[in-house]
mmCIF file of C-alpha atoms in Angstrom:
data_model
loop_
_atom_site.group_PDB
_atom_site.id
_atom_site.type_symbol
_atom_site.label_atom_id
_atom_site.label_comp_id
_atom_site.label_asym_id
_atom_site.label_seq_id
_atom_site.Cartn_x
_atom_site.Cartn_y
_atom_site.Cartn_z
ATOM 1 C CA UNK W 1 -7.224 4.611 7.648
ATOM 2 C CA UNK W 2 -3.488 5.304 6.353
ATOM 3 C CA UNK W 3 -2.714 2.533 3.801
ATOM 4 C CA UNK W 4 -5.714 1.269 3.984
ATOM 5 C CA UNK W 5 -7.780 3.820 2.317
ATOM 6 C CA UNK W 6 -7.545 6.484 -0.165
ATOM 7 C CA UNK W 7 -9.163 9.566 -1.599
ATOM 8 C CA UNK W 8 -6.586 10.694 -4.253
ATOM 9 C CA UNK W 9 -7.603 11.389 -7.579
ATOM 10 C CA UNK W 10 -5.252 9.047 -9.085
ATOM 11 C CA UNK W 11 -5.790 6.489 -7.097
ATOM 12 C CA UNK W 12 -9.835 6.969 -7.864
ATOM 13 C CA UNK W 13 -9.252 6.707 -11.418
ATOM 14 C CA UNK W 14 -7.350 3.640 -11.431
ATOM 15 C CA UNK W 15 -10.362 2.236 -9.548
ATOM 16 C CA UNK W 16 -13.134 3.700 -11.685
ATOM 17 C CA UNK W 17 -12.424 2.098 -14.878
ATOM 18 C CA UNK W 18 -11.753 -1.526 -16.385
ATOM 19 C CA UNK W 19 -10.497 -2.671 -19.787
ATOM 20 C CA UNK W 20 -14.122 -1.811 -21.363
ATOM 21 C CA UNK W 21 -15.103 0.862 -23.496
ATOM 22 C CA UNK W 22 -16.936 2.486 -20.817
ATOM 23 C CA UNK W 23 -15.463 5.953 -19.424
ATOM 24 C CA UNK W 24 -13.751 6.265 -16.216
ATOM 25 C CA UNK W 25 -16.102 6.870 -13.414
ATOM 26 C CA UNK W 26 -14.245 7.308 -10.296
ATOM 27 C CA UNK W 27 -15.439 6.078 -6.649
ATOM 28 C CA UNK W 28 -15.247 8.962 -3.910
ATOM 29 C CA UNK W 29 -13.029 6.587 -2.250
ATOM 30 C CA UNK W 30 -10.856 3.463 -2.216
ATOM 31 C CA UNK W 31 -10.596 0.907 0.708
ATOM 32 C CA UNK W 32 -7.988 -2.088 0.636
ATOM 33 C CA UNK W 33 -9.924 -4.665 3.779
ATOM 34 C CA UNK W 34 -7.660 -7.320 4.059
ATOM 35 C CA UNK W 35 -9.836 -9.834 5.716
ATOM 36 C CA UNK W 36 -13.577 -10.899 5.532
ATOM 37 C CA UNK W 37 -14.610 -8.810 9.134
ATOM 38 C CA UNK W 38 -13.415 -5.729 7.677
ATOM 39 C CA UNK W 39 -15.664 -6.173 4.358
ATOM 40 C CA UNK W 40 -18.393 -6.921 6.529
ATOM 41 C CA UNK W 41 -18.094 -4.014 8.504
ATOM 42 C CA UNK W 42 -17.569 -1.916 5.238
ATOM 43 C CA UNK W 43 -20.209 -3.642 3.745
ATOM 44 C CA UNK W 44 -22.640 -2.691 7.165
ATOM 45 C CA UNK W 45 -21.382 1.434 6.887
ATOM 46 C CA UNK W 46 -21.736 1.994 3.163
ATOM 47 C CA UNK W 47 -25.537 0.447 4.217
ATOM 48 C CA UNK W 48 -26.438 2.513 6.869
ATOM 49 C CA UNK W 49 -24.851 5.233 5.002
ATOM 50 C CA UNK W 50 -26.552 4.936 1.010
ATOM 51 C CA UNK W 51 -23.553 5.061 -0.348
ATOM 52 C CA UNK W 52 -22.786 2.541 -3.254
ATOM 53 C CA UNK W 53 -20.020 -0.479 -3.033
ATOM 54 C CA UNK W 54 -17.781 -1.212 -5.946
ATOM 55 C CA UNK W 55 -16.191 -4.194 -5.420
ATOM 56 C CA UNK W 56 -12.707 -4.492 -7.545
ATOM 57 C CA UNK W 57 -10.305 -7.361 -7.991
ATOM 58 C CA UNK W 58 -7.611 -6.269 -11.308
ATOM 59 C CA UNK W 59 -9.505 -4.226 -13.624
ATOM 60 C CA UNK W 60 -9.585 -6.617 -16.397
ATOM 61 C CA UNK W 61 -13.009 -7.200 -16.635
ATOM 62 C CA UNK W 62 -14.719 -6.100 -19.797
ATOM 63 C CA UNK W 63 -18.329 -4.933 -18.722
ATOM 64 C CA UNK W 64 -17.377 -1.576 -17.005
ATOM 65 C CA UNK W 65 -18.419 -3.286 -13.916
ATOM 66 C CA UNK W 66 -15.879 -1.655 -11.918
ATOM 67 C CA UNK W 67 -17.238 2.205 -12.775
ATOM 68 C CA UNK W 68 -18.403 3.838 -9.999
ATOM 69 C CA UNK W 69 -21.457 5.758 -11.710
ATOM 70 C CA UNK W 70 -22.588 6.613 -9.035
ATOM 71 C CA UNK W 71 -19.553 7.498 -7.174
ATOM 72 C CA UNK W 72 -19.245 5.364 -3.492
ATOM 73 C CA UNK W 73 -16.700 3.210 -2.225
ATOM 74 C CA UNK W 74 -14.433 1.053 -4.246
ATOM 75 C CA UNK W 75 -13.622 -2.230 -2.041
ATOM 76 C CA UNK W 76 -9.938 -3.221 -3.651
ATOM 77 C CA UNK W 77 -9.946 -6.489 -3.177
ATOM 78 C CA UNK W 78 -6.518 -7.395 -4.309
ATOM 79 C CA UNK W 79 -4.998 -7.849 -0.534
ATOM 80 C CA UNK W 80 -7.750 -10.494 0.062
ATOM 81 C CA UNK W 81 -5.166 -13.292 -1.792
ATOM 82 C CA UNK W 82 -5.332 -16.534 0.307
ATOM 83 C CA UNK W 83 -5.925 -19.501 -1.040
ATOM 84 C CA UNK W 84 -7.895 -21.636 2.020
ATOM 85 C CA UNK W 85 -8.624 -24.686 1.157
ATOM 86 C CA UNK W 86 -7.251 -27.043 -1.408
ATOM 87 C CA UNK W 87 -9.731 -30.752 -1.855
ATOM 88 C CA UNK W 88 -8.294 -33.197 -4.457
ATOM 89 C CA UNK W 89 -10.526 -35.289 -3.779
ATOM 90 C CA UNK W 90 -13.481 -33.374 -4.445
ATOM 91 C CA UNK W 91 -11.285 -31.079 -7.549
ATOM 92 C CA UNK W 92 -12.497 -27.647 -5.310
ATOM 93 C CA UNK W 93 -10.875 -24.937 -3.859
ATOM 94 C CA UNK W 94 -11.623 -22.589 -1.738
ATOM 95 C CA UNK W 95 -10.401 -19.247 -2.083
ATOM 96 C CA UNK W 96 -10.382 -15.157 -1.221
ATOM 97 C CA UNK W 97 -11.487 -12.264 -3.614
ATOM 98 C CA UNK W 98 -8.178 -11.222 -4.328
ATOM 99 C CA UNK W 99 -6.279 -14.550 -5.796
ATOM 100 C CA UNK W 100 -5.474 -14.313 -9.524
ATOM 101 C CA UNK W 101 -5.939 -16.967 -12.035
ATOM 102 C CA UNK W 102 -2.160 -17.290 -12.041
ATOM 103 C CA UNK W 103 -1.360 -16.937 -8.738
ATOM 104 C CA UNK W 104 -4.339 -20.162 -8.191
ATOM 105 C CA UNK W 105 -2.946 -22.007 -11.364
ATOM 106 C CA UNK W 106 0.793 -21.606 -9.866
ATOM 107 C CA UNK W 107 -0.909 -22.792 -6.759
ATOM 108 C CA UNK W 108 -2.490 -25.646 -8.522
ATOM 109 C CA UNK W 109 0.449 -26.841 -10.567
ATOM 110 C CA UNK W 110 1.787 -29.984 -10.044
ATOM 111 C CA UNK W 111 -1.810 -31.411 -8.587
ATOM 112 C CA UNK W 112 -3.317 -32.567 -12.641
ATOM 113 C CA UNK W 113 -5.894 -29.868 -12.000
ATOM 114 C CA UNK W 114 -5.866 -25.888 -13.000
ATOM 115 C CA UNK W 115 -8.804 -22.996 -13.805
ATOM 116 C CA UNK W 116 -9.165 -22.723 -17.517
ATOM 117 C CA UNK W 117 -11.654 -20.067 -17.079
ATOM 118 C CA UNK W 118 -10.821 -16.709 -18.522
ATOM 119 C CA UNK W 119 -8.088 -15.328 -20.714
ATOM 120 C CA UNK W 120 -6.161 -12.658 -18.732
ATOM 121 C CA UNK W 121 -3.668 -14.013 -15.948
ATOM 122 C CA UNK W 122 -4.093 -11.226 -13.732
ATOM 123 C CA UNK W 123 -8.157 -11.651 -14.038
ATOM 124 C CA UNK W 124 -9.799 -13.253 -10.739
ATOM 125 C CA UNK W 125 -12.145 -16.274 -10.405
ATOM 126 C CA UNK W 126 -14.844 -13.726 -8.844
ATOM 127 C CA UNK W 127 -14.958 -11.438 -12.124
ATOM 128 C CA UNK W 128 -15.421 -14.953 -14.451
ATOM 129 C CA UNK W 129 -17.862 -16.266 -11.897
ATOM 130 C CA UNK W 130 -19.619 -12.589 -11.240
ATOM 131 C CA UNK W 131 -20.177 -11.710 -14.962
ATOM 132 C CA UNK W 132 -20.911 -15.091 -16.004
ATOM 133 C CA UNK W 133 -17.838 -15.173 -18.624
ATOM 134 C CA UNK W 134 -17.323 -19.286 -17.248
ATOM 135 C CA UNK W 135 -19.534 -22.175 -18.620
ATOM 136 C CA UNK W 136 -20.919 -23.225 -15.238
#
């Protein structure tokens, strides 16, 4: 509750639209978890429930992936910013929903390696990884 969620129209219409050409189509509601137990648990409701997950890092992506067409719940995932694990020897990292290609190539910097993947700096790993826009 409080902070944490949200059912204002404003709010929902951030959430319910990307940088596509697609319309907005708001969520019914807007969570921020802020760690992997709360998603789960989320995750486990919205289930039980039949109501439809949205999952949202920026809004930068460019497949209207973000629009709730169904309305549901929009998981913001934009709290969820840790980066974990760091391997140099191995050139992997392990990180949460929310970190930015910036905020990982800032993280990065310094180490010879960075994530060339994507265009926008405030775009996520997940969205180039979920809508295939990498060369895997």
């Amino acid at each position: 509750g409080g902070p944490n969620v949200s059912t204002a129209m404003a709010v929902r219409e951030q959430h319910g639209h990307d940088e596509s050409m697609h319309a907005c189509a708001p969520p019914d509601a807007v969570v921020w978890p802020q760690a992997v137990g709360q998603v789960q648990e989320l995750a486990a409701l919205c289930h039980r429930c039949h109501v439809p997950m949205v999952p949202f890092g920026t809004g930068t992506g460019l497949e209207g992936g973000v629009n709730a067409v169904q309305g549901g719940v929009c998981f913001d995932l934009s709290r969820m910013d840790a980066i974990t694990e760091l391997s140099l020897e191995d050139f992997s990292v392990t990180v949460e929903p929310g970190v930015t290609r910036k905020a990982l190539n800032s993280h990065l910097r310094g180490t010879g390696l960075w994530f060339p993947v994507g265009t926008m700096g405030a775009g996520t790993p997940g969205n180039s990884l979920g809508t295939g826009s990498g060369h895997w």
